[in-house]
PDB file of C-alpha atoms and ligand atoms in Angstrom:
ATOM      1  CA  MET E1182     -22.512  25.202   1.565  1.00  0.00           C
ATOM      2  CA  LYS E1183     -24.597  22.154   2.449  1.00  0.00           C
ATOM      3  CA  PHE E1184     -23.242  18.654   3.119  1.00  0.00           C
ATOM      4  CA  PHE E1185     -25.344  15.659   2.065  1.00  0.00           C
ATOM      5  CA  ILE E1186     -24.278  12.043   2.512  1.00  0.00           C
ATOM      6  CA  ASP E1187     -24.573   9.810  -0.557  1.00  0.00           C
ATOM      7  CA  THR E1188     -25.678   6.472   0.858  1.00  0.00           C
ATOM      8  CA  ALA E1189     -28.679   4.419   1.962  1.00  0.00           C
ATOM      9  CA  ASN E1190     -26.709   2.889   4.861  1.00  0.00           C
ATOM     10  CA  LEU E1191     -28.458   3.863   8.111  1.00  0.00           C
ATOM     11  CA  GLU E1192     -25.347   3.436  10.323  1.00  0.00           C
ATOM     12  CA  GLN E1193     -23.297   5.747   8.105  1.00  0.00           C
ATOM     13  CA  ILE E1194     -26.134   8.273   7.940  1.00  0.00           C
ATOM     14  CA  GLN E1195     -26.343   8.204  11.763  1.00  0.00           C
ATOM     15  CA  GLU E1196     -22.541   8.637  12.067  1.00  0.00           C
ATOM     16  CA  ALA E1197     -22.591  11.681   9.762  1.00  0.00           C
ATOM     17  CA  GLN E1198     -25.613  13.069  11.629  1.00  0.00           C
ATOM     18  CA  ASP E1199     -23.793  12.646  14.969  1.00  0.00           C
ATOM     19  CA  LEU E1200     -20.872  14.679  13.588  1.00  0.00           C
ATOM     20  CA  GLY E1201     -23.293  17.610  13.490  1.00  0.00           C
ATOM     21  CA  VAL E1202     -22.574  18.818   9.962  1.00  0.00           C
ATOM     22  CA  LEU E1203     -25.123  16.885   7.936  1.00  0.00           C
ATOM     23  CA  ASP E1204     -27.762  18.754   5.924  1.00  0.00           C
ATOM     24  CA  GLY E1205     -29.352  15.928   3.940  1.00  0.00           C
ATOM     25  CA  VAL E1206     -29.093  12.585   2.163  1.00  0.00           C
ATOM     26  CA  THR E1207     -29.064  11.403  -1.438  1.00  0.00           C
ATOM     27  CA  THR E1208     -29.864   7.851  -2.458  1.00  0.00           C
ATOM     28  CA  ASN E1209     -30.268   6.111  -5.777  1.00  0.00           C
ATOM     29  CA  PRO E1210     -31.514   2.640  -6.816  1.00  0.00           C
ATOM     30  CA  SER E1211     -27.956   1.243  -6.788  1.00  0.00           C
ATOM     31  CA  LEU E1212     -27.307   2.519  -3.253  1.00  0.00           C
ATOM     32  CA  MET E1213     -30.630   1.021  -2.053  1.00  0.00           C
ATOM     33  CA  ALA E1214     -29.758  -2.313  -3.700  1.00  0.00           C
ATOM     34  CA  LYS E1215     -26.328  -2.224  -2.018  1.00  0.00           C
ATOM     35  CA  GLU E1216     -28.133  -2.230   1.353  1.00  0.00           C
ATOM     36  CA  GLY E1217     -30.352  -5.109   0.216  1.00  0.00           C
ATOM     37  CA  ILE E1218     -33.523  -2.971   0.299  1.00  0.00           C
ATOM     38  CA  ALA E1219     -36.091  -4.407  -2.127  1.00  0.00           C
ATOM     39  CA  GLY E1220     -39.873  -4.358  -2.531  1.00  0.00           C
ATOM     40  CA  ASP E1221     -42.122  -1.277  -2.516  1.00  0.00           C
ATOM     41  CA  GLU E1222     -43.003  -1.370   1.192  1.00  0.00           C
ATOM     42  CA  ASN E1223     -39.416  -1.976   2.351  1.00  0.00           C
ATOM     43  CA  ILE E1224     -38.169   0.833   0.120  1.00  0.00           C
ATOM     44  CA  LYS E1225     -40.778   3.261   1.481  1.00  0.00           C
ATOM     45  CA  ASN E1226     -40.022   2.254   5.079  1.00  0.00           C
ATOM     46  CA  HIS E1227     -36.304   2.745   4.458  1.00  0.00           C
ATOM     47  CA  TYR E1228     -36.876   6.305   3.194  1.00  0.00           C
ATOM     48  CA  LYS E1229     -38.971   6.999   6.304  1.00  0.00           C
ATOM     49  CA  ALA E1230     -36.180   5.615   8.527  1.00  0.00           C
ATOM     50  CA  ILE E1231     -33.665   7.937   6.826  1.00  0.00           C
ATOM     51  CA  CYS E1232     -36.002  10.912   7.356  1.00  0.00           C
ATOM     52  CA  GLU E1233     -36.210  10.067  11.060  1.00  0.00           C
ATOM     53  CA  ILE E1234     -32.404  10.278  11.414  1.00  0.00           C
ATOM     54  CA  VAL E1235     -31.757  13.470   9.425  1.00  0.00           C
ATOM     55  CA  ASP E1236     -33.667  16.732   9.603  1.00  0.00           C
ATOM     56  CA  GLY E1237     -32.896  17.767   6.027  1.00  0.00           C
ATOM     57  CA  ASP E1238     -33.702  17.004   2.420  1.00  0.00           C
ATOM     58  CA  VAL E1239     -33.675  13.330   1.429  1.00  0.00           C
ATOM     59  CA  SER E1240     -33.580  12.499  -2.285  1.00  0.00           C
ATOM     60  CA  ALA E1241     -35.656   9.456  -3.300  1.00  0.00           C
ATOM     61  CA  GLU E1242     -35.386   8.379  -6.931  1.00  0.00           C
ATOM     62  CA  VAL E1243     -38.229   7.314  -9.220  1.00  0.00           C
ATOM     63  CA  ILE E1244     -37.790   4.031 -11.083  1.00  0.00           C
ATOM     64  CA  ALA E1245     -40.319   4.744 -13.852  1.00  0.00           C
ATOM     65  CA  ILE E1246     -38.907   6.227 -17.038  1.00  0.00           C
ATOM     66  CA  ASP E1247     -42.202   7.384 -18.585  1.00  0.00           C
ATOM     67  CA  PHE E1248     -43.938  10.655 -17.648  1.00  0.00           C
ATOM     68  CA  GLU E1249     -47.113   9.123 -16.155  1.00  0.00           C
ATOM     69  CA  GLY E1250     -45.129   6.560 -14.171  1.00  0.00           C
ATOM     70  CA  MET E1251     -42.770   9.218 -12.799  1.00  0.00           C
ATOM     71  CA  ILE E1252     -45.689  11.406 -11.709  1.00  0.00           C
ATOM     72  CA  ALA E1253     -47.465   8.517  -9.961  1.00  0.00           C
ATOM     73  CA  GLU E1254     -44.297   7.342  -8.207  1.00  0.00           C
ATOM     74  CA  GLY E1255     -43.125  10.852  -7.327  1.00  0.00           C
ATOM     75  CA  LYS E1256     -46.436  11.637  -5.610  1.00  0.00           C
ATOM     76  CA  VAL E1257     -46.169   8.495  -3.467  1.00  0.00           C
ATOM     77  CA  LEU E1258     -42.555   9.309  -2.527  1.00  0.00           C
ATOM     78  CA  ALA E1259     -43.338  12.963  -1.723  1.00  0.00           C
ATOM     79  CA  ASP E1260     -46.212  11.857   0.545  1.00  0.00           C
ATOM     80  CA  LEU E1261     -43.849   9.756   2.691  1.00  0.00           C
ATOM     81  CA  HIS E1262     -42.320  12.765   4.487  1.00  0.00           C
ATOM     82  CA  PRO E1263     -42.112  16.567   3.980  1.00  0.00           C
ATOM     83  CA  ASN E1264     -38.301  16.311   3.576  1.00  0.00           C
ATOM     84  CA  ILE E1265     -38.466  13.969   0.581  1.00  0.00           C
ATOM     85  CA  VAL E1266     -37.152  15.451  -2.671  1.00  0.00           C
ATOM     86  CA  VAL E1267     -38.137  13.422  -5.741  1.00  0.00           C
ATOM     87  CA  LYS E1268     -35.103  12.482  -7.807  1.00  0.00           C
ATOM     88  CA  VAL E1269     -35.856  12.447 -11.525  1.00  0.00           C
ATOM     89  CA  PRO E1270     -33.478  11.427 -14.329  1.00  0.00           C
ATOM     90  CA  MET E1271     -32.382  13.899 -17.013  1.00  0.00           C
ATOM     91  CA  THR E1272     -34.534  12.665 -19.897  1.00  0.00           C
ATOM     92  CA  LYS E1273     -37.280  14.223 -22.020  1.00  0.00           C
ATOM     93  CA  ASP E1274     -39.992  12.666 -19.831  1.00  0.00           C
ATOM     94  CA  GLY E1275     -37.939  13.557 -16.765  1.00  0.00           C
ATOM     95  CA  ILE E1276     -37.907  17.248 -17.716  1.00  0.00           C
ATOM     96  CA  LYS E1277     -41.679  17.163 -18.279  1.00  0.00           C
ATOM     97  CA  ALA E1278     -42.110  15.510 -14.871  1.00  0.00           C
ATOM     98  CA  ILE E1279     -39.894  18.101 -13.149  1.00  0.00           C
ATOM     99  CA  LYS E1280     -41.999  20.873 -14.697  1.00  0.00           C
ATOM    100  CA  TYR E1281     -45.185  19.140 -13.494  1.00  0.00           C
ATOM    101  CA  PHE E1282     -43.805  18.626  -9.978  1.00  0.00           C
ATOM    102  CA  SER E1283     -42.559  22.230  -9.709  1.00  0.00           C
ATOM    103  CA  GLU E1284     -46.045  23.486 -10.610  1.00  0.00           C
ATOM    104  CA  ASN E1285     -47.626  21.160  -8.054  1.00  0.00           C
ATOM    105  CA  GLY E1286     -45.529  21.860  -4.974  1.00  0.00           C
ATOM    106  CA  ILE E1287     -43.325  18.749  -5.139  1.00  0.00           C
ATOM    107  CA  ARG E1288     -39.591  19.380  -4.849  1.00  0.00           C
ATOM    108  CA  THR E1289     -37.180  17.716  -7.296  1.00  0.00           C
ATOM    109  CA  ASN E1290     -33.544  16.800  -7.825  1.00  0.00           C
ATOM    110  CA  CYS E1291     -32.614  16.317 -11.486  1.00  0.00           C
ATOM    111  CA  THR E1292     -30.090  13.479 -11.583  1.00  0.00           C
ATOM    112  CA  LEU E1293     -27.595  12.061 -14.103  1.00  0.00           C
ATOM    113  CA  VAL E1294     -26.522  15.498 -15.365  1.00  0.00           C
ATOM    114  CA  PHE E1295     -23.298  15.590 -17.367  1.00  0.00           C
ATOM    115  CA  SER E1296     -23.414  18.850 -19.379  1.00  0.00           C
ATOM    116  CA  PRO E1297     -24.261  22.563 -18.959  1.00  0.00           C
ATOM    117  CA  GLY E1298     -27.075  22.167 -21.520  1.00  0.00           C
ATOM    118  CA  GLN E1299     -28.747  19.501 -19.390  1.00  0.00           C
ATOM    119  CA  ALA E1300     -28.352  21.716 -16.313  1.00  0.00           C
ATOM    120  CA  LEU E1301     -29.950  24.627 -18.206  1.00  0.00           C
ATOM    121  CA  LEU E1302     -32.992  22.507 -19.077  1.00  0.00           C
ATOM    122  CA  ALA E1303     -33.330  21.277 -15.481  1.00  0.00           C
ATOM    123  CA  ALA E1304     -33.297  24.862 -14.149  1.00  0.00           C
ATOM    124  CA  LYS E1305     -35.813  26.051 -16.747  1.00  0.00           C
ATOM    125  CA  ALA E1306     -38.140  23.175 -15.804  1.00  0.00           C
ATOM    126  CA  GLY E1307     -37.955  24.357 -12.169  1.00  0.00           C
ATOM    127  CA  ALA E1308     -35.779  21.691 -10.513  1.00  0.00           C
ATOM    128  CA  ASP E1309     -34.886  22.517  -6.896  1.00  0.00           C
ATOM    129  CA  TYR E1310     -31.549  20.719  -7.240  1.00  0.00           C
ATOM    130  CA  VAL E1311     -29.441  19.694 -10.210  1.00  0.00           C
ATOM    131  CA  SER E1312     -26.969  16.839  -9.730  1.00  0.00           C
ATOM    132  CA  PRO E1313     -23.888  16.960 -11.987  1.00  0.00           C
ATOM    133  CA  PHE E1314     -21.946  13.674 -11.603  1.00  0.00           C
ATOM    134  CA  ILE E1315     -18.332  14.756 -11.394  1.00  0.00           C
ATOM    135  CA  GLY E1316     -16.647  11.435 -10.570  1.00  0.00           C
ATOM    136  CA  ARG E1317     -18.205   9.641 -13.523  1.00  0.00           C
ATOM    137  CA  LEU E1318     -16.930  12.408 -15.830  1.00  0.00           C
ATOM    138  CA  ASP E1319     -13.434  12.091 -14.353  1.00  0.00           C
ATOM    139  CA  ASP E1320     -13.707   8.326 -14.918  1.00  0.00           C
ATOM    140  CA  ILE E1321     -13.888   8.916 -18.686  1.00  0.00           C
ATOM    141  CA  SER E1322     -11.066  11.522 -18.614  1.00  0.00           C
ATOM    142  CA  SER E1323     -13.424  14.505 -18.751  1.00  0.00           C
ATOM    143  CA  ASP E1324     -13.190  17.285 -16.131  1.00  0.00           C
ATOM    144  CA  GLY E1325     -16.041  16.939 -13.633  1.00  0.00           C
ATOM    145  CA  VAL E1326     -15.100  19.946 -11.501  1.00  0.00           C
ATOM    146  CA  GLN E1327     -15.029  22.216 -14.583  1.00  0.00           C
ATOM    147  CA  LEU E1328     -18.680  21.285 -15.135  1.00  0.00           C
ATOM    148  CA  ILE E1329     -19.503  22.593 -11.646  1.00  0.00           C
ATOM    149  CA  TYR E1330     -17.794  25.943 -12.436  1.00  0.00           C
ATOM    150  CA  LYS E1331     -19.756  26.242 -15.695  1.00  0.00           C
ATOM    151  CA  ILE E1332     -23.152  25.467 -14.148  1.00  0.00           C
ATOM    152  CA  VAL E1333     -22.568  27.765 -11.144  1.00  0.00           C
ATOM    153  CA  ASP E1334     -21.559  30.645 -13.482  1.00  0.00           C
ATOM    154  CA  MET E1335     -24.547  30.078 -15.763  1.00  0.00           C
ATOM    155  CA  TYR E1336     -27.048  29.903 -12.883  1.00  0.00           C
ATOM    156  CA  ASN E1337     -25.575  33.034 -11.266  1.00  0.00           C
ATOM    157  CA  TYR E1338     -25.646  34.939 -14.576  1.00  0.00           C
ATOM    158  CA  TYR E1339     -29.331  34.196 -15.157  1.00  0.00           C
ATOM    159  CA  GLY E1340     -30.405  34.163 -11.508  1.00  0.00           C
ATOM    160  CA  PHE E1341     -31.758  30.608 -11.543  1.00  0.00           C
ATOM    161  CA  GLU E1342     -32.701  29.412  -8.066  1.00  0.00           C
ATOM    162  CA  THR E1343     -31.896  25.732  -8.751  1.00  0.00           C
ATOM    163  CA  GLN E1344     -29.193  24.596  -6.334  1.00  0.00           C
ATOM    164  CA  VAL E1345     -26.070  22.949  -7.736  1.00  0.00           C
ATOM    165  CA  LEU E1346     -25.651  19.627  -5.917  1.00  0.00           C
ATOM    166  CA  ALA E1347     -22.233  18.222  -6.839  1.00  0.00           C
ATOM    167  CA  ALA E1348     -22.639  14.429  -6.962  1.00  0.00           C
ATOM    168  CA  SER E1349     -20.583  11.341  -7.732  1.00  0.00           C
ATOM    169  CA  ILE E1350     -17.854  12.660  -5.450  1.00  0.00           C
ATOM    170  CA  ARG E1351     -14.964  10.275  -4.938  1.00  0.00           C
ATOM    171  CA  SER E1352     -12.658  12.060  -2.473  1.00  0.00           C
ATOM    172  CA  SER E1353     -12.163  14.831   0.068  1.00  0.00           C
ATOM    173  CA  GLN E1354     -10.255  16.726  -2.620  1.00  0.00           C
ATOM    174  CA  HIS E1355     -13.364  16.632  -4.826  1.00  0.00           C
ATOM    175  CA  ILE E1356     -15.342  18.212  -1.966  1.00  0.00           C
ATOM    176  CA  MET E1357     -12.849  21.075  -1.677  1.00  0.00           C
ATOM    177  CA  GLN E1358     -12.724  21.584  -5.444  1.00  0.00           C
ATOM    178  CA  CYS E1359     -16.534  21.815  -5.497  1.00  0.00           C
ATOM    179  CA  ALA E1360     -16.408  24.319  -2.617  1.00  0.00           C
ATOM    180  CA  GLU E1361     -14.010  26.479  -4.653  1.00  0.00           C
ATOM    181  CA  ALA E1362     -16.264  26.176  -7.697  1.00  0.00           C
ATOM    182  CA  GLY E1363     -19.219  27.510  -5.675  1.00  0.00           C
ATOM    183  CA  ALA E1364     -21.422  24.396  -5.488  1.00  0.00           C
ATOM    184  CA  ASP E1365     -24.417  24.983  -3.198  1.00  0.00           C
ATOM    185  CA  VAL E1366     -24.331  21.376  -1.962  1.00  0.00           C
ATOM    186  CA  ILE E1367     -22.011  18.389  -2.125  1.00  0.00           C
ATOM    187  CA  THR E1368     -23.157  14.832  -1.683  1.00  0.00           C
ATOM    188  CA  ALA E1369     -20.357  12.466  -0.757  1.00  0.00           C
ATOM    189  CA  PRO E1370     -19.616   9.102   0.824  1.00  0.00           C
ATOM    190  CA  LEU E1371     -18.879   9.210   4.578  1.00  0.00           C
ATOM    191  CA  SER E1372     -15.189   8.437   3.921  1.00  0.00           C
ATOM    192  CA  ALA E1373     -14.767  11.603   1.808  1.00  0.00           C
ATOM    193  CA  ILE E1374     -16.465  13.748   4.470  1.00  0.00           C
ATOM    194  CA  LEU E1375     -14.327  12.270   7.272  1.00  0.00           C
ATOM    195  CA  GLY E1376     -11.201  12.713   5.133  1.00  0.00           C
ATOM    196  CA  LEU E1377     -11.591  16.490   5.586  1.00  0.00           C
ATOM    197  CA  LEU E1378     -10.621  16.009   9.252  1.00  0.00           C
ATOM    198  CA  LYS E1379      -7.185  14.673   8.484  1.00  0.00           C
ATOM    199  CA  HIS E1380      -3.867  16.535   8.620  1.00  0.00           C
ATOM    200  CA  PRO E1381      -0.571  15.128   9.978  1.00  0.00           C
ATOM    201  CA  LEU E1382       0.319  18.479  11.591  1.00  0.00           C
ATOM    202  CA  THR E1383      -2.912  18.313  13.624  1.00  0.00           C
ATOM    203  CA  ASP E1384      -1.922  14.867  14.946  1.00  0.00           C
ATOM    204  CA  ILE E1385       1.683  15.943  15.675  1.00  0.00           C
ATOM    205  CA  GLY E1386       0.537  19.204  17.310  1.00  0.00           C
ATOM    206  CA  LEU E1387      -1.965  17.418  19.548  1.00  0.00           C
ATOM    207  CA  GLU E1388       0.650  14.873  20.623  1.00  0.00           C
ATOM    208  CA  ILE E1389       3.056  17.667  21.627  1.00  0.00           C
ATOM    209  CA  PHE E1390       0.351  19.578  23.522  1.00  0.00           C
ATOM    210  CA  LEU E1391      -0.548  16.463  25.538  1.00  0.00           C
ATOM    211  CA  LYS E1392       3.107  15.598  26.206  1.00  0.00           C
ATOM    212  CA  ASP E1393       3.835  19.140  27.474  1.00  0.00           C
ATOM    213  CA  TYR E1394       0.722  19.089  29.670  1.00  0.00           C
ATOM    214  CA  LYS E1395       1.715  15.759  31.205  1.00  0.00           C
ATOM    215  CA  LYS E1396       5.258  17.016  32.021  1.00  0.00           C
ATOM    216  CA  LEU E1397       3.848  19.377  34.647  1.00  0.00           C
ATOM    217  CA  ASN E1398       0.599  17.640  35.538  1.00  0.00           C
ATOM    218  CA  SER E1399       1.457  14.031  36.357  1.00  0.00           C
TER     219      SER E1399
HETATM  220  C1  E4P U 640     -26.105  11.249  -6.677  1.00  0.00           C
HETATM  221  O1  E4P U 640     -27.072  11.642  -6.087  1.00  0.00           O
HETATM  222  C2  E4P U 640     -25.745   9.833  -6.868  1.00  0.00           C
HETATM  223  O2  E4P U 640     -26.369   9.064  -5.870  1.00  0.00           O
HETATM  224  C3  E4P U 640     -24.287   9.557  -6.716  1.00  0.00           C
HETATM  225  O3  E4P U 640     -23.551  10.696  -6.348  1.00  0.00           O
HETATM  226  C4  E4P U 640     -23.678   8.705  -7.772  1.00  0.00           C
HETATM  227  O4  E4P U 640     -22.326   8.527  -7.497  1.00  0.00           O
HETATM  228  P1  E4P U 640     -21.424   7.355  -8.121  1.00  0.00           P
HETATM  229  O5  E4P U 640     -20.909   7.834  -9.430  1.00  0.00           O
HETATM  230  O6  E4P U 640     -20.329   7.182  -7.114  1.00  0.00           O
HETATM  231  O7  E4P U 640     -22.317   6.157  -8.258  1.00  0.00           O
END
Protein backbone atom coordinates (compact mmCIF):
# COMPACT_ATOMS: atom_id res chain seq x y z
CA MET A 1 0.00 0.00 0.00
CA LYS A 2 1.41 3.37 -1.03
CA PHE A 3 1.29 6.56 1.06
CA PHE A 4 0.92 9.90 -0.74
CA ILE A 5 0.69 13.25 1.02
CA ASP A 6 -2.17 15.52 -0.04
CA THR A 7 -0.66 19.00 0.08
CA ALA A 8 1.36 21.56 -1.87
CA ASN A 9 3.19 22.68 1.30
CA LEU A 10 6.92 22.02 0.80
CA GLU A 11 7.75 21.86 4.54
CA GLN A 12 5.07 19.23 5.15
CA ILE A 13 6.16 17.26 2.08
CA GLN A 14 9.76 17.35 3.37
CA GLU A 15 8.63 16.22 6.87
CA ALA A 16 6.72 13.25 5.41
CA GLN A 17 9.68 12.43 3.15
CA ASP A 18 12.04 12.49 6.16
CA LEU A 19 9.79 9.96 7.93
CA GLY A 20 10.81 7.53 5.19
CA VAL A 21 7.36 6.23 4.28
CA LEU A 22 6.33 8.61 1.52
CA ASP A 23 5.60 7.27 -1.97
CA GLY A 24 4.19 10.36 -3.69
CA VAL A 25 2.23 13.61 -3.57
CA THR A 26 -1.18 14.79 -4.73
CA THR A 27 -2.04 18.43 -5.24
CA ASN A 28 -5.07 20.24 -6.58
CA PRO A 29 -5.78 23.88 -7.51
CA SER A 30 -7.19 24.61 -4.04
CA LEU A 31 -4.09 23.21 -2.31
CA MET A 32 -1.82 25.28 -4.60
CA ALA A 33 -3.89 28.41 -3.87
CA LYS A 34 -3.63 27.68 -0.13
CA GLU A 35 0.16 28.00 -0.47
CA GLY A 36 -0.23 31.24 -2.42
CA ILE A 37 1.19 29.72 -5.63
CA ALA A 38 -0.17 31.62 -8.65
CA GLY A 39 0.90 32.27 -12.24
CA ASP A 40 1.97 29.65 -14.80
CA GLU A 41 5.72 29.88 -14.16
CA ASN A 42 5.38 29.81 -10.35
CA ILE A 43 3.03 26.84 -10.57
CA LYS A 44 5.44 24.92 -12.83
CA ASN A 45 8.41 25.75 -10.58
CA HIS A 46 6.45 24.59 -7.53
CA TYR A 47 5.73 21.20 -9.15
CA LYS A 48 9.44 20.88 -9.97
CA ALA A 49 10.35 21.72 -6.35
CA ILE A 50 7.97 18.98 -5.12
CA CYS A 51 9.54 16.48 -7.55
CA GLU A 52 12.98 17.33 -6.16
CA ILE A 53 11.88 16.42 -2.61
CA VAL A 54 10.00 13.18 -3.34
CA ASP A 55 11.11 10.32 -5.56
CA GLY A 56 7.58 9.18 -6.42
CA ASP A 57 4.51 10.11 -8.41
CA VAL A 58 3.35 13.72 -8.13
CA SER A 59 -0.17 14.54 -9.34
CA ALA A 60 -0.52 17.92 -11.09
CA GLU A 61 -4.04 18.95 -12.06
CA VAL A 62 -5.14 20.54 -15.33
CA ILE A 63 -7.24 23.70 -15.09
CA ALA A 64 -8.79 23.48 -18.57
CA ILE A 65 -12.17 21.78 -18.77
CA ASP A 66 -12.27 21.26 -22.55
CA PHE A 67 -10.53 18.36 -24.33
CA GLU A 68 -8.05 20.44 -26.37
CA GLY A 69 -7.14 22.58 -23.37
CA MET A 70 -6.60 19.52 -21.16
CA ILE A 71 -4.34 17.90 -23.76
CA ALA A 72 -2.24 21.05 -24.20
CA GLU A 73 -1.90 21.62 -20.45
CA GLY A 74 -1.31 17.95 -19.65
CA LYS A 75 1.59 17.77 -22.13
CA VAL A 76 3.26 20.80 -20.52
CA LEU A 77 2.81 19.33 -17.02
CA ALA A 78 4.08 15.87 -18.05
CA ASP A 79 7.20 17.47 -19.59
CA LEU A 80 8.14 19.09 -16.26
CA HIS A 81 9.41 15.84 -14.70
CA PRO A 82 9.11 12.07 -15.36
CA ASN A 83 7.28 11.62 -12.01
CA ILE A 84 4.42 13.98 -12.91
CA VAL A 85 1.02 12.30 -13.23
CA VAL A 86 -1.57 14.49 -14.96
CA LYS A 87 -4.69 14.88 -12.84
CA VAL A 88 -7.84 15.07 -14.95
CA PRO A 89 -11.39 15.66 -13.70
CA MET A 90 -14.13 13.04 -14.16
CA THR A 91 -16.05 14.67 -17.01
CA LYS A 92 -16.87 13.66 -20.59
CA ASP A 93 -13.92 15.67 -21.94
CA GLY A 94 -11.81 14.40 -19.05
CA ILE A 95 -12.46 10.77 -20.02
CA LYS A 96 -11.55 11.55 -23.64
CA ALA A 97 -8.35 13.23 -22.44
CA ILE A 98 -7.44 10.27 -20.21
CA LYS A 99 -7.89 7.94 -23.19
CA TYR A 100 -5.68 10.22 -25.32
CA PHE A 101 -2.99 10.45 -22.62
CA SER A 102 -2.98 6.67 -22.01
CA GLU A 103 -2.41 6.08 -25.73
CA ASN A 104 0.40 8.64 -25.78
CA GLY A 105 2.49 7.55 -22.81
CA ILE A 106 1.30 10.21 -20.35
CA ARG A 107 0.19 8.90 -16.96
CA THR A 108 -3.09 10.11 -15.43
CA ASN A 109 -5.02 10.34 -12.18
CA CYS A 110 -8.78 10.67 -12.66
CA THR A 111 -10.01 13.00 -9.92
CA LEU A 112 -13.38 13.95 -8.39
CA VAL A 113 -14.73 10.39 -8.49
CA PHE A 114 -17.79 9.72 -6.35
CA SER A 115 -19.40 6.55 -7.79
CA PRO A 116 -18.45 3.05 -9.04
CA GLY A 117 -19.77 3.97 -12.51
CA GLN A 118 -17.34 6.88 -12.75
CA ALA A 119 -14.51 4.61 -11.58
CA LEU A 120 -15.46 2.06 -14.26
CA LEU A 121 -15.24 4.71 -16.99
CA ALA A 122 -11.88 5.95 -15.70
CA ALA A 123 -10.43 2.42 -15.77
CA LYS A 124 -11.79 1.72 -19.26
CA ALA A 125 -10.22 4.97 -20.51
CA GLY A 126 -6.86 3.75 -19.15
CA ALA A 127 -6.33 5.96 -16.08
CA ASP A 128 -3.28 4.96 -14.02
CA TYR A 129 -4.98 6.12 -10.82
CA VAL A 130 -8.59 6.76 -9.87
CA SER A 131 -9.27 9.11 -6.96
CA PRO A 132 -12.52 8.44 -5.05
CA PHE A 133 -13.11 11.31 -2.58
CA ILE A 134 -14.22 9.59 0.59
CA GLY A 135 -14.32 12.54 3.01
CA ARG A 136 -16.57 14.60 0.77
CA LEU A 137 -19.00 11.67 0.56
CA ASP A 138 -18.99 11.33 4.35
CA ASP A 139 -19.65 15.08 4.53
CA ILE A 140 -23.02 14.56 2.82
CA SER A 141 -23.85 11.48 4.95
CA SER A 142 -22.89 8.98 2.25
CA ASP A 143 -20.38 6.19 3.00
CA GLY A 144 -17.02 7.03 1.43
CA VAL A 145 -15.21 3.89 2.59
CA GLN A 146 -17.94 1.67 1.08
CA LEU A 147 -17.12 3.26 -2.29
CA ILE A 148 -13.50 2.10 -1.91
CA TYR A 149 -14.66 -1.50 -1.24
CA LYS A 150 -16.91 -1.42 -4.33
CA ILE A 151 -14.24 -0.04 -6.68
CA VAL A 152 -11.54 -2.43 -5.39
CA ASP A 153 -13.89 -5.43 -5.87
CA MET A 154 -14.90 -4.31 -9.36
CA TYR A 155 -11.31 -3.69 -10.49
CA ASN A 156 -10.17 -7.05 -9.07
CA TYR A 157 -13.07 -8.89 -10.73
CA TYR A 158 -12.26 -7.48 -14.17
CA GLY A 159 -8.49 -7.28 -13.73
CA PHE A 160 -8.23 -3.53 -14.36
CA GLU A 161 -4.75 -2.21 -13.67
CA THR A 162 -5.92 1.27 -12.57
CA GLN A 163 -4.79 1.87 -9.00
CA VAL A 164 -7.38 2.93 -6.42
CA LEU A 165 -6.07 6.10 -4.77
CA ALA A 166 -8.31 6.87 -1.79
CA ALA A 167 -8.52 10.67 -1.55
CA SER A 168 -10.21 13.33 0.55
CA ILE A 169 -9.05 11.52 3.68
CA ARG A 170 -9.83 13.33 6.90
CA SER A 171 -8.32 11.14 9.64
CA SER A 172 -5.98 8.31 10.59
CA GLN A 173 -9.07 6.11 10.96
CA HIS A 174 -9.93 6.79 7.30
CA ILE A 175 -6.43 5.58 6.34
CA MET A 176 -6.93 2.30 8.22
CA GLN A 177 -10.42 1.81 6.80
CA CYS A 178 -9.01 2.28 3.28
CA ALA A 179 -6.24 -0.22 4.08
CA GLU A 180 -8.88 -2.77 5.09
CA ALA A 181 -10.86 -2.04 1.93
CA GLY A 182 -7.78 -2.83 -0.20
CA ALA A 183 -6.98 0.64 -1.59
CA ASP A 184 -3.69 0.60 -3.52
CA VAL A 185 -2.81 4.12 -2.35
CA ILE A 186 -4.04 6.63 0.20
CA THR A 187 -3.42 10.33 -0.05
CA ALA A 188 -3.79 12.14 3.25
CA PRO A 189 -2.83 15.30 5.11
CA LEU A 190 0.36 15.03 7.20
CA SER A 191 -1.69 15.12 10.43
CA ALA A 192 -3.60 11.95 9.45
CA ILE A 193 -0.36 10.13 8.57
CA LEU A 194 1.32 11.17 11.84
CA GLY A 195 -1.81 10.18 13.78
CA LEU A 196 -1.00 6.53 12.95
CA LEU A 197 1.98 6.81 15.32
CA LYS A 198 -0.12 7.49 18.37
CA HIS A 199 -1.13 5.05 21.11
CA PRO A 200 -1.22 5.82 24.87
CA LEU A 201 0.15 2.35 25.72
CA THR A 202 3.24 3.10 23.60
CA ASP A 203 3.86 6.29 25.60
CA ILE A 204 3.23 4.57 28.96
CA GLY A 205 5.39 1.56 27.99
CA LEU A 206 8.29 3.76 26.89
CA GLU A 207 8.12 5.78 30.12
CA ILE A 208 8.31 2.58 32.20
CA PHE A 209 11.21 1.19 30.15
CA LEU A 210 13.21 4.40 30.65
CA LYS A 211 12.39 4.58 34.37
CA ASP A 212 13.51 0.96 34.91
CA TYR A 213 16.72 1.56 32.94
CA LYS A 214 17.54 4.64 35.01
CA LYS A 215 17.03 2.75 38.32
CA LEU A 216 20.14 0.67 37.64
CA ASN A 217 22.08 2.97 35.34
CA SER A 218 22.28 6.36 37.05
C1 LIG B 1 -7.14 14.43 -4.04
O1 LIG B 1 -6.21 14.22 -4.75
C2 LIG B 1 -7.55 15.76 -3.54
O2 LIG B 1 -6.44 16.62 -3.59
C3 LIG B 1 -7.98 15.76 -2.11
O3 LIG B 1 -7.85 14.50 -1.50
C4 LIG B 1 -9.24 16.49 -1.82
O4 LIG B 1 -9.51 16.42 -0.46
P1 LIG B 1 -10.51 17.41 0.32
O5 LIG B 1 -11.88 16.85 0.20
O6 LIG B 1 -10.00 17.37 1.73
O7 LIG B 1 -10.37 18.75 -0.34
